[in-house]
Amino acid sequence: MKFLRYGPTGQEKPGLLDDMGQIRDLSAVIPDLAGSSLLPETMERLMALDIKSLPIVPGAPQKDVRVGPCVGQVGKFICIGLNYADHAAETGATVPPEPVVFNKWTSAIVGPDDEVKIPRDSVKTDWEVELGVVIGKGGSYIEEAEAMSHVAGFCVINDISEREYQLERAGTWDKGKGCDTFGPLGPWLVTPDEVGDYDDLKMWLDVDGHRYQNGSTRTMVYKVPFLISYLSRFMSLQPGDVISTGTPPGVGMGQKPPKFLKGGEVMSLGIERLGVQTQRVIA
């Protein structure tokens, strides 16, 4: 099933996408697609609803109706770096012996089609299409074999990054990753049963119609169950936490010569069975 949040920024309502591509309103069933609404028992109840009995929201999603971030009230936005063997190779890095963990601040989160703003004095703003994992059932020291029972769903993420801030200044990666608008989420939160084989999903990203990223989750080094288990050793995972799992090759930093966003471009990106994002870049 595909869940979503729709409406003006800060006033999003919960909904789901029916088989005809229409939004069905869930406001009478749950307050938001967030927190306890993502627990397994709640998700099971939502998936058992008679969809035809839910109110239709007029207009086409992502055209007539703004679609917001697919998860609300995110507590932690955790990211994994250099997690695709072919992306590590293009950047000249070796695959790390353990996952590289960093954060995007939750203030970076925007809808899948909202504008992306280049930070003041930025010279190296870049793109990264990534598979997002949304936690449904929280926990600590989660066993890898049980990890997928903690997943509410998957989504598309654009892990927008300012490379100078990230790599050429002292300190951690975080300040190049968490600028405002650097975390588009969505359009849909897709339940694991509908996603199927999350280890073999095509993923792509275009800038102004030119395809830069054309990869697959097949080349992910540390897989989703391992990442959930690994992260839960260092922090408790909570319902609504988001994990961004890394990107395939084709980022701007890896082009010859490197190419970065200046403003005025349009990014389009997507992952098989998870939907498409489109963002205009604003200087």
mmCIF file with all atom_site columns, N, CA and C in Angstrom, residues 16-80:
data_model
loop_
_atom_site.group_PDB
_atom_site.id
_atom_site.type_symbol
_atom_site.label_atom_id
_atom_site.label_alt_id
_atom_site.label_comp_id
_atom_site.label_asym_id
_atom_site.label_entity_id
_atom_site.label_seq_id
_atom_site.pdbx_PDB_ins_code
_atom_site.Cartn_x
_atom_site.Cartn_y
_atom_site.Cartn_z
_atom_site.occupancy
_atom_site.B_iso_or_equiv
_atom_site.pdbx_formal_charge
_atom_site.auth_seq_id
_atom_site.auth_comp_id
_atom_site.auth_asym_id
_atom_site.auth_atom_id
_atom_site.pdbx_PDB_model_num
ATOM 1   N N  . LEU A 1 16 ? -3.888  7.907  1.630   1.00 0.00 ? 16 LEU A N  1
ATOM 2   C CA . LEU A 1 16 ? -3.326  6.773  0.906   1.00 0.00 ? 16 LEU A CA 1
ATOM 3   C C  . LEU A 1 16 ? -3.684  6.904  -0.564  1.00 0.00 ? 16 LEU A C  1
ATOM 4   N N  . LEU A 1 17 ? -2.936  6.214  -1.396  1.00 0.00 ? 17 LEU A N  1
ATOM 5   C CA . LEU A 1 17 ? -3.151  6.263  -2.842  1.00 0.00 ? 17 LEU A CA 1
ATOM 6   C C  . LEU A 1 17 ? -3.914  5.019  -3.252  1.00 0.00 ? 17 LEU A C  1
ATOM 7   N N  . ASP A 1 18 ? -5.081  5.209  -3.886  1.00 0.00 ? 18 ASP A N  1
ATOM 8   C CA . ASP A 1 18 ? -5.855  4.037  -4.294  1.00 0.00 ? 18 ASP A CA 1
ATOM 9   C C  . ASP A 1 18 ? -5.384  3.523  -5.656  1.00 0.00 ? 18 ASP A C  1
ATOM 10  N N  . ASP A 1 19 ? -6.011  2.466  -6.135  1.00 0.00 ? 19 ASP A N  1
ATOM 11  C CA . ASP A 1 19 ? -5.586  1.823  -7.380  1.00 0.00 ? 19 ASP A CA 1
ATOM 12  C C  . ASP A 1 19 ? -5.782  2.709  -8.607  1.00 0.00 ? 19 ASP A C  1
ATOM 13  N N  . MET A 1 20 ? -6.595  3.744  -8.489  1.00 0.00 ? 20 MET A N  1
ATOM 14  C CA . MET A 1 20 ? -6.842  4.659  -9.594  1.00 0.00 ? 20 MET A CA 1
ATOM 15  C C  . MET A 1 20 ? -5.927  5.884  -9.542  1.00 0.00 ? 20 MET A C  1
ATOM 16  N N  . GLY A 1 21 ? -5.009  5.900  -8.576  1.00 0.00 ? 21 GLY A N  1
ATOM 17  C CA . GLY A 1 21 ? -4.103  7.035  -8.450  1.00 0.00 ? 21 GLY A CA 1
ATOM 18  C C  . GLY A 1 21 ? -4.721  8.233  -7.759  1.00 0.00 ? 21 GLY A C  1
ATOM 19  N N  . GLN A 1 22 ? -5.839  8.017  -7.059  1.00 0.00 ? 22 GLN A N  1
ATOM 20  C CA . GLN A 1 22 ? -6.496  9.091  -6.319  1.00 0.00 ? 22 GLN A CA 1
ATOM 21  C C  . GLN A 1 22 ? -6.089  9.044  -4.852  1.00 0.00 ? 22 GLN A C  1
ATOM 22  N N  . ILE A 1 23 ? -6.049  10.214 -4.219  1.00 0.00 ? 23 ILE A N  1
ATOM 23  C CA . ILE A 1 23 ? -5.783  10.280 -2.792  1.00 0.00 ? 23 ILE A CA 1
ATOM 24  C C  . ILE A 1 23 ? -7.068  10.005 -2.031  1.00 0.00 ? 23 ILE A C  1
ATOM 25  N N  . ARG A 1 24 ? -6.973  9.137  -1.044  1.00 0.00 ? 24 ARG A N  1
ATOM 26  C CA . ARG A 1 24 ? -8.067  8.885  -0.115  1.00 0.00 ? 24 ARG A CA 1
ATOM 27  C C  . ARG A 1 24 ? -7.664  9.436  1.258   1.00 0.00 ? 24 ARG A C  1
ATOM 28  N N  . ASP A 1 25 ? -8.536  10.227 1.848   1.00 0.00 ? 25 ASP A N  1
ATOM 29  C CA . ASP A 1 25 ? -8.218  10.913 3.095   1.00 0.00 ? 25 ASP A CA 1
ATOM 30  C C  . ASP A 1 25 ? -8.298  9.964  4.290   1.00 0.00 ? 25 ASP A C  1
ATOM 31  N N  . LEU A 1 26 ? -7.264  10.017 5.153   1.00 0.00 ? 26 LEU A N  1
ATOM 32  C CA . LEU A 1 26 ? -7.220  9.176  6.353   1.00 0.00 ? 26 LEU A CA 1
ATOM 33  C C  . LEU A 1 26 ? -7.388  9.984  7.635   1.00 0.00 ? 26 LEU A C  1
ATOM 34  N N  . SER A 1 27 ? -7.774  11.244 7.511   1.00 0.00 ? 27 SER A N  1
ATOM 35  C CA . SER A 1 27 ? -7.820  12.125 8.683   1.00 0.00 ? 27 SER A CA 1
ATOM 36  C C  . SER A 1 27 ? -8.773  11.628 9.768   1.00 0.00 ? 27 SER A C  1
ATOM 37  N N  . ALA A 1 28 ? -9.821  10.922 9.381   1.00 0.00 ? 28 ALA A N  1
ATOM 38  C CA . ALA A 1 28 ? -10.777 10.419 10.374  1.00 0.00 ? 28 ALA A CA 1
ATOM 39  C C  . ALA A 1 28 ? -10.280 9.141  11.042  1.00 0.00 ? 28 ALA A C  1
ATOM 40  N N  . VAL A 1 29 ? -9.174  8.596  10.539  1.00 0.00 ? 29 VAL A N  1
ATOM 41  C CA . VAL A 1 29 ? -8.678  7.314  11.047  1.00 0.00 ? 29 VAL A CA 1
ATOM 42  C C  . VAL A 1 29 ? -7.427  7.502  11.899  1.00 0.00 ? 29 VAL A C  1
ATOM 43  N N  . ILE A 1 30 ? -6.494  8.338  11.440  1.00 0.00 ? 30 ILE A N  1
ATOM 44  C CA . ILE A 1 30 ? -5.263  8.633  12.181  1.00 0.00 ? 30 ILE A CA 1
ATOM 45  C C  . ILE A 1 30 ? -5.010  10.143 12.116  1.00 0.00 ? 30 ILE A C  1
ATOM 46  N N  . PRO A 1 31 ? -4.338  10.704 13.134  1.00 0.00 ? 31 PRO A N  1
ATOM 47  C CA . PRO A 1 31 ? -4.084  12.143 13.124  1.00 0.00 ? 31 PRO A CA 1
ATOM 48  C C  . PRO A 1 31 ? -3.016  12.559 12.121  1.00 0.00 ? 31 PRO A C  1
ATOM 49  N N  . ASP A 1 32 ? -2.046  11.677 11.868  1.00 0.00 ? 32 ASP A N  1
ATOM 50  C CA . ASP A 1 32 ? -0.964  11.983 10.942  1.00 0.00 ? 32 ASP A CA 1
ATOM 51  C C  . ASP A 1 32 ? -0.240  10.679 10.633  1.00 0.00 ? 32 ASP A C  1
ATOM 52  N N  . LEU A 1 33 ? 0.533   10.696 9.571   1.00 0.00 ? 33 LEU A N  1
ATOM 53  C CA . LEU A 1 33 ? 1.373   9.548  9.258   1.00 0.00 ? 33 LEU A CA 1
ATOM 54  C C  . LEU A 1 33 ? 2.696   9.775  9.986   1.00 0.00 ? 33 LEU A C  1
ATOM 55  N N  . ALA A 1 34 ? 2.688   9.469  11.262  1.00 0.00 ? 34 ALA A N  1
ATOM 56  C CA . ALA A 1 34 ? 3.802   9.807  12.134  1.00 0.00 ? 34 ALA A CA 1
ATOM 57  C C  . ALA A 1 34 ? 3.694   9.012  13.430  1.00 0.00 ? 34 ALA A C  1
ATOM 58  N N  . GLY A 1 35 ? 4.827   8.842  14.104  1.00 0.00 ? 35 GLY A N  1
ATOM 59  C CA . GLY A 1 35 ? 4.838   8.272  15.443  1.00 0.00 ? 35 GLY A CA 1
ATOM 60  C C  . GLY A 1 35 ? 4.088   6.966  15.556  1.00 0.00 ? 35 GLY A C  1
ATOM 61  N N  . SER A 1 36 ? 3.138   6.920  16.503  1.00 0.00 ? 36 SER A N  1
ATOM 62  C CA . SER A 1 36 ? 2.440   5.669  16.795  1.00 0.00 ? 36 SER A CA 1
ATOM 63  C C  . SER A 1 36 ? 1.574   5.192  15.634  1.00 0.00 ? 36 SER A C  1
ATOM 64  N N  . SER A 1 37 ? 1.256   6.081  14.684  1.00 0.00 ? 37 SER A N  1
ATOM 65  C CA . SER A 1 37 ? 0.485   5.654  13.516  1.00 0.00 ? 37 SER A CA 1
ATOM 66  C C  . SER A 1 37 ? 1.284   4.715  12.623  1.00 0.00 ? 37 SER A C  1
ATOM 67  N N  . LEU A 1 38 ? 2.598   4.645  12.835  1.00 0.00 ? 38 LEU A N  1
ATOM 68  C CA . LEU A 1 38 ? 3.460   3.783  12.030  1.00 0.00 ? 38 LEU A CA 1
ATOM 69  C C  . LEU A 1 38 ? 3.742   2.441  12.697  1.00 0.00 ? 38 LEU A C  1
ATOM 70  N N  . LEU A 1 39 ? 3.224   2.236  13.899  1.00 0.00 ? 39 LEU A N  1
ATOM 71  C CA . LEU A 1 39 ? 3.419   0.961  14.586  1.00 0.00 ? 39 LEU A CA 1
ATOM 72  C C  . LEU A 1 39 ? 2.778   -0.176 13.782  1.00 0.00 ? 39 LEU A C  1
ATOM 73  N N  . PRO A 1 40 ? 3.314   -1.387 13.875  1.00 0.00 ? 40 PRO A N  1
ATOM 74  C CA . PRO A 1 40 ? 2.777   -2.501 13.070  1.00 0.00 ? 40 PRO A CA 1
ATOM 75  C C  . PRO A 1 40 ? 1.281   -2.719 13.242  1.00 0.00 ? 40 PRO A C  1
ATOM 76  N N  . GLU A 1 41 ? 0.784   -2.618 14.474  1.00 0.00 ? 41 GLU A N  1
ATOM 77  C CA . GLU A 1 41 ? -0.639  -2.873 14.684  1.00 0.00 ? 41 GLU A CA 1
ATOM 78  C C  . GLU A 1 41 ? -1.503  -1.813 14.011  1.00 0.00 ? 41 GLU A C  1
ATOM 79  N N  . THR A 1 42 ? -1.025  -0.557 13.997  1.00 0.00 ? 42 THR A N  1
ATOM 80  C CA . THR A 1 42 ? -1.781  0.499  13.323  1.00 0.00 ? 42 THR A CA 1
ATOM 81  C C  . THR A 1 42 ? -1.719  0.324  11.809  1.00 0.00 ? 42 THR A C  1
ATOM 82  N N  . MET A 1 43 ? -0.540  0.002  11.301  1.00 0.00 ? 43 MET A N  1
ATOM 83  C CA . MET A 1 43 ? -0.403  -0.202 9.864   1.00 0.00 ? 43 MET A CA 1
ATOM 84  C C  . MET A 1 43 ? -1.268  -1.367 9.391   1.00 0.00 ? 43 MET A C  1
ATOM 85  N N  . GLU A 1 44 ? -1.342  -2.416 10.173  1.00 0.00 ? 44 GLU A N  1
ATOM 86  C CA . GLU A 1 44 ? -2.202  -3.554 9.815   1.00 0.00 ? 44 GLU A CA 1
ATOM 87  C C  . GLU A 1 44 ? -3.666  -3.117 9.745   1.00 0.00 ? 44 GLU A C  1
ATOM 88  N N  . ARG A 1 45 ? -4.065  -2.283 10.688  1.00 0.00 ? 45 ARG A N  1
ATOM 89  C CA . ARG A 1 45 ? -5.451  -1.791 10.696  1.00 0.00 ? 45 ARG A CA 1
ATOM 90  C C  . ARG A 1 45 ? -5.716  -0.924 9.469   1.00 0.00 ? 45 ARG A C  1
ATOM 91  N N  . LEU A 1 46 ? -4.755  -0.076 9.102   1.00 0.00 ? 46 LEU A N  1
ATOM 92  C CA . LEU A 1 46 ? -4.922  0.773  7.927   1.00 0.00 ? 46 LEU A CA 1
ATOM 93  C C  . LEU A 1 46 ? -5.007  -0.049 6.647   1.00 0.00 ? 46 LEU A C  1
ATOM 94  N N  . MET A 1 47 ? -4.203  -1.099 6.574   1.00 0.00 ? 47 MET A N  1
ATOM 95  C CA . MET A 1 47 ? -4.184  -1.920 5.370   1.00 0.00 ? 47 MET A CA 1
ATOM 96  C C  . MET A 1 47 ? -5.441  -2.766 5.238   1.00 0.00 ? 47 MET A C  1
ATOM 97  N N  . ALA A 1 48 ? -6.173  -2.918 6.337   1.00 0.00 ? 48 ALA A N  1
ATOM 98  C CA . ALA A 1 48 ? -7.423  -3.694 6.302   1.00 0.00 ? 48 ALA A CA 1
ATOM 99  C C  . ALA A 1 48 ? -8.650  -2.834 6.026   1.00 0.00 ? 48 ALA A C  1
ATOM 100 N N  . LEU A 1 49 ? -8.457  -1.504 5.881   1.00 0.00 ? 49 LEU A N  1
ATOM 101 C CA . LEU A 1 49 ? -9.586  -0.613 5.649   1.00 0.00 ? 49 LEU A CA 1
ATOM 102 C C  . LEU A 1 49 ? -10.259 -0.882 4.299   1.00 0.00 ? 49 LEU A C  1
ATOM 103 N N  . ASP A 1 50 ? -11.530 -0.591 4.242   1.00 0.00 ? 50 ASP A N  1
ATOM 104 C CA . ASP A 1 50 ? -12.246 -0.579 2.965   1.00 0.00 ? 50 ASP A CA 1
ATOM 105 C C  . ASP A 1 50 ? -11.907 0.748  2.290   1.00 0.00 ? 50 ASP A C  1
ATOM 106 N N  . ILE A 1 51 ? -10.986 0.710  1.356   1.00 0.00 ? 51 ILE A N  1
ATOM 107 C CA . ILE A 1 51 ? -10.479 1.945  0.744   1.00 0.00 ? 51 ILE A CA 1
ATOM 108 C C  . ILE A 1 51 ? -11.600 2.739  0.083   1.00 0.00 ? 51 ILE A C  1
ATOM 109 N N  . LYS A 1 52 ? -12.551 2.052  -0.526  1.00 0.00 ? 52 LYS A N  1
ATOM 110 C CA . LYS A 1 52 ? -13.625 2.747  -1.239  1.00 0.00 ? 52 LYS A CA 1
ATOM 111 C C  . LYS A 1 52 ? -14.531 3.549  -0.313  1.00 0.00 ? 52 LYS A C  1
ATOM 112 N N  . SER A 1 53 ? -14.460 3.258  0.981   1.00 0.00 ? 53 SER A N  1
ATOM 113 C CA . SER A 1 53 ? -15.294 3.995  1.934   1.00 0.00 ? 53 SER A CA 1
ATOM 114 C C  . SER A 1 53 ? -14.645 5.299  2.382   1.00 0.00 ? 53 SER A C  1
ATOM 115 N N  . LEU A 1 54 ? -13.374 5.505  2.031   1.00 0.00 ? 54 LEU A N  1
ATOM 116 C CA . LEU A 1 54 ? -12.658 6.698  2.456   1.00 0.00 ? 54 LEU A CA 1
ATOM 117 C C  . LEU A 1 54 ? -12.924 7.857  1.487   1.00 0.00 ? 54 LEU A C  1
ATOM 118 N N  . PRO A 1 55 ? -12.984 9.079  1.989   1.00 0.00 ? 55 PRO A N  1
ATOM 119 C CA . PRO A 1 55 ? -13.256 10.235 1.119   1.00 0.00 ? 55 PRO A CA 1
ATOM 120 C C  . PRO A 1 55 ? -12.158 10.424 0.065   1.00 0.00 ? 55 PRO A C  1
ATOM 121 N N  . ILE A 1 56 ? -12.578 10.766 -1.150  1.00 0.00 ? 56 ILE A N  1
ATOM 122 C CA . ILE A 1 56 ? -11.634 11.073 -2.222  1.00 0.00 ? 56 ILE A CA 1
ATOM 123 C C  . ILE A 1 56 ? -11.224 12.543 -2.113  1.00 0.00 ? 56 ILE A C  1
ATOM 124 N N  . VAL A 1 57 ? -9.926  12.794 -2.246  1.00 0.00 ? 57 VAL A N  1
ATOM 125 C CA . VAL A 1 57 ? -9.414  14.163 -2.282  1.00 0.00 ? 57 VAL A CA 1
ATOM 126 C C  . VAL A 1 57 ? -9.376  14.598 -3.746  1.00 0.00 ? 57 VAL A C  1
ATOM 127 N N  . PRO A 1 58 ? -10.077 15.652 -4.126  1.00 0.00 ? 58 PRO A N  1
ATOM 128 C CA . PRO A 1 58 ? -10.106 16.070 -5.532  1.00 0.00 ? 58 PRO A CA 1
ATOM 129 C C  . PRO A 1 58 ? -8.717  16.476 -6.027  1.00 0.00 ? 58 PRO A C  1
ATOM 130 N N  . GLY A 1 59 ? -8.439  16.138 -7.279  1.00 0.00 ? 59 GLY A N  1
ATOM 131 C CA . GLY A 1 59 ? -7.190  16.556 -7.908  1.00 0.00 ? 59 GLY A CA 1
ATOM 132 C C  . GLY A 1 59 ? -6.158  15.450 -7.955  1.00 0.00 ? 59 GLY A C  1
ATOM 133 N N  . ALA A 1 60 ? -5.249  15.576 -8.910  1.00 0.00 ? 60 ALA A N  1
ATOM 134 C CA . ALA A 1 60 ? -4.190  14.586 -9.091  1.00 0.00 ? 60 ALA A CA 1
ATOM 135 C C  . ALA A 1 60 ? -3.028  14.891 -8.161  1.00 0.00 ? 60 ALA A C  1
ATOM 136 N N  . PRO A 1 61 ? -2.549  13.886 -7.410  1.00 0.00 ? 61 PRO A N  1
ATOM 137 C CA . PRO A 1 61 ? -1.401  14.120 -6.545  1.00 0.00 ? 61 PRO A CA 1
ATOM 138 C C  . PRO A 1 61 ? -0.158  14.487 -7.341  1.00 0.00 ? 61 PRO A C  1
ATOM 139 N N  . GLN A 1 62 ? 0.617   15.399 -6.806  1.00 0.00 ? 62 GLN A N  1
ATOM 140 C CA . GLN A 1 62 ? 1.847   15.922 -7.410  1.00 0.00 ? 62 GLN A CA 1
ATOM 141 C C  . GLN A 1 62 ? 1.575   16.802 -8.631  1.00 0.00 ? 62 GLN A C  1
ATOM 142 N N  . LYS A 1 63 ? 0.318   17.017 -8.953  1.00 0.00 ? 63 LYS A N  1
ATOM 143 C CA . LYS A 1 63 ? -0.043  17.945 -10.026 1.00 0.00 ? 63 LYS A CA 1
ATOM 144 C C  . LYS A 1 63 ? -0.981  19.011 -9.474  1.00 0.00 ? 63 LYS A C  1
ATOM 145 N N  . ASP A 1 64 ? -2.181  18.600 -9.123  1.00 0.00 ? 64 ASP A N  1
ATOM 146 C CA . ASP A 1 64 ? -3.160  19.534 -8.572  1.00 0.00 ? 64 ASP A CA 1
ATOM 147 C C  . ASP A 1 64 ? -3.050  19.651 -7.050  1.00 0.00 ? 64 ASP A C  1
ATOM 148 N N  . VAL A 1 65 ? -2.533  18.612 -6.426  1.00 0.00 ? 65 VAL A N  1
ATOM 149 C CA . VAL A 1 65 ? -2.456  18.553 -4.966  1.00 0.00 ? 65 VAL A CA 1
ATOM 150 C C  . VAL A 1 65 ? -0.988  18.410 -4.551  1.00 0.00 ? 65 VAL A C  1
ATOM 151 N N  . ARG A 1 66 ? -0.539  19.319 -3.678  1.00 0.00 ? 66 ARG A N  1
ATOM 152 C CA . ARG A 1 66 ? 0.828   19.187 -3.161  1.00 0.00 ? 66 ARG A CA 1
ATOM 153 C C  . ARG A 1 66 ? 0.930   17.953 -2.280  1.00 0.00 ? 66 ARG A C  1
ATOM 154 N N  . VAL A 1 67 ? 1.980   17.166 -2.510  1.00 0.00 ? 67 VAL A N  1
ATOM 155 C CA . VAL A 1 67 ? 2.297   16.030 -1.662  1.00 0.00 ? 67 VAL A CA 1
ATOM 156 C C  . VAL A 1 67 ? 3.462   16.449 -0.757  1.00 0.00 ? 67 VAL A C  1
ATOM 157 N N  . GLY A 1 68 ? 3.281   16.279 0.531   1.00 0.00 ? 68 GLY A N  1
ATOM 158 C CA . GLY A 1 68 ? 4.305   16.662 1.499   1.00 0.00 ? 68 GLY A CA 1
ATOM 159 C C  . GLY A 1 68 ? 5.252   15.522 1.799   1.00 0.00 ? 68 GLY A C  1
ATOM 160 N N  . PRO A 1 69 ? 6.170   15.730 2.746   1.00 0.00 ? 69 PRO A N  1
ATOM 161 C CA . PRO A 1 69 ? 7.036   14.631 3.175   1.00 0.00 ? 69 PRO A CA 1
ATOM 162 C C  . PRO A 1 69 ? 6.180   13.444 3.602   1.00 0.00 ? 69 PRO A C  1
ATOM 163 N N  . CYS A 1 70 ? 6.586   12.246 3.244   1.00 0.00 ? 70 CYS A N  1
ATOM 164 C CA . CYS A 1 70 ? 5.721   11.083 3.473   1.00 0.00 ? 70 CYS A CA 1
ATOM 165 C C  . CYS A 1 70 ? 5.664   10.651 4.934   1.00 0.00 ? 70 CYS A C  1
ATOM 166 N N  . VAL A 1 71 ? 6.481   11.252 5.784   1.00 0.00 ? 71 VAL A N  1
ATOM 167 C CA . VAL A 1 71 ? 6.455   10.973 7.222   1.00 0.00 ? 71 VAL A CA 1
ATOM 168 C C  . VAL A 1 71 ? 6.473   12.302 7.954   1.00 0.00 ? 71 VAL A C  1
ATOM 169 N N  . GLY A 1 72 ? 5.677   12.411 9.005   1.00 0.00 ? 72 GLY A N  1
ATOM 170 C CA . GLY A 1 72 ? 5.659   13.622 9.809   1.00 0.00 ? 72 GLY A CA 1
ATOM 171 C C  . GLY A 1 72 ? 6.387   13.426 11.126  1.00 0.00 ? 72 GLY A C  1
ATOM 172 N N  . GLN A 1 73 ? 6.757   14.532 11.746  1.00 0.00 ? 73 GLN A N  1
ATOM 173 C CA . GLN A 1 73 ? 7.338   14.515 13.091  1.00 0.00 ? 73 GLN A CA 1
ATOM 174 C C  . GLN A 1 73 ? 8.530   13.562 13.200  1.00 0.00 ? 73 GLN A C  1
ATOM 175 N N  . VAL A 1 74 ? 9.400   13.604 12.200  1.00 0.00 ? 74 VAL A N  1
ATOM 176 C CA . VAL A 1 74 ? 10.568  12.710 12.190  1.00 0.00 ? 74 VAL A CA 1
ATOM 177 C C  . VAL A 1 74 ? 11.480  13.043 13.368  1.00 0.00 ? 74 VAL A C  1
ATOM 178 N N  . GLY A 1 75 ? 11.846  12.027 14.135  1.00 0.00 ? 75 GLY A N  1
ATOM 179 C CA . GLY A 1 75 ? 12.729  12.241 15.275  1.00 0.00 ? 75 GLY A CA 1
ATOM 180 C C  . GLY A 1 75 ? 14.196  12.249 14.882  1.00 0.00 ? 75 GLY A C  1
ATOM 181 N N  . LYS A 1 76 ? 14.602  11.260 14.095  1.00 0.00 ? 76 LYS A N  1
ATOM 182 C CA . LYS A 1 76 ? 15.993  11.141 13.656  1.00 0.00 ? 76 LYS A CA 1
ATOM 183 C C  . LYS A 1 76 ? 16.025  10.898 12.147  1.00 0.00 ? 76 LYS A C  1
ATOM 184 N N  . PHE A 1 77 ? 16.952  11.585 11.487  1.00 0.00 ? 77 PHE A N  1
ATOM 185 C CA . PHE A 1 77 ? 17.162  11.442 10.039  1.00 0.00 ? 77 PHE A CA 1
ATOM 186 C C  . PHE A 1 77 ? 18.612  10.968 9.893   1.00 0.00 ? 77 PHE A C  1
ATOM 187 N N  . ILE A 1 78 ? 18.767  9.657  9.840   1.00 0.00 ? 78 ILE A N  1
ATOM 188 C CA . ILE A 1 78 ? 20.081  9.019  9.902   1.00 0.00 ? 78 ILE A CA 1
ATOM 189 C C  . ILE A 1 78 ? 20.508  8.629  8.488   1.00 0.00 ? 78 ILE A C  1
ATOM 190 N N  . CYS A 1 79 ? 21.767  8.890  8.146   1.00 0.00 ? 79 CYS A N  1
ATOM 191 C CA . CYS A 1 79 ? 22.242  8.622  6.791   1.00 0.00 ? 79 CYS A CA 1
ATOM 192 C C  . CYS A 1 79 ? 23.475  7.736  6.819   1.00 0.00 ? 79 CYS A C  1
ATOM 193 N N  . ILE A 1 80 ? 23.638  6.984  5.742   1.00 0.00 ? 80 ILE A N  1
ATOM 194 C CA . ILE A 1 80 ? 24.782  6.084  5.573   1.00 0.00 ? 80 ILE A CA 1
ATOM 195 C C  . ILE A 1 80 ? 25.579  6.547  4.368   1.00 0.00 ? 80 ILE A C  1
#
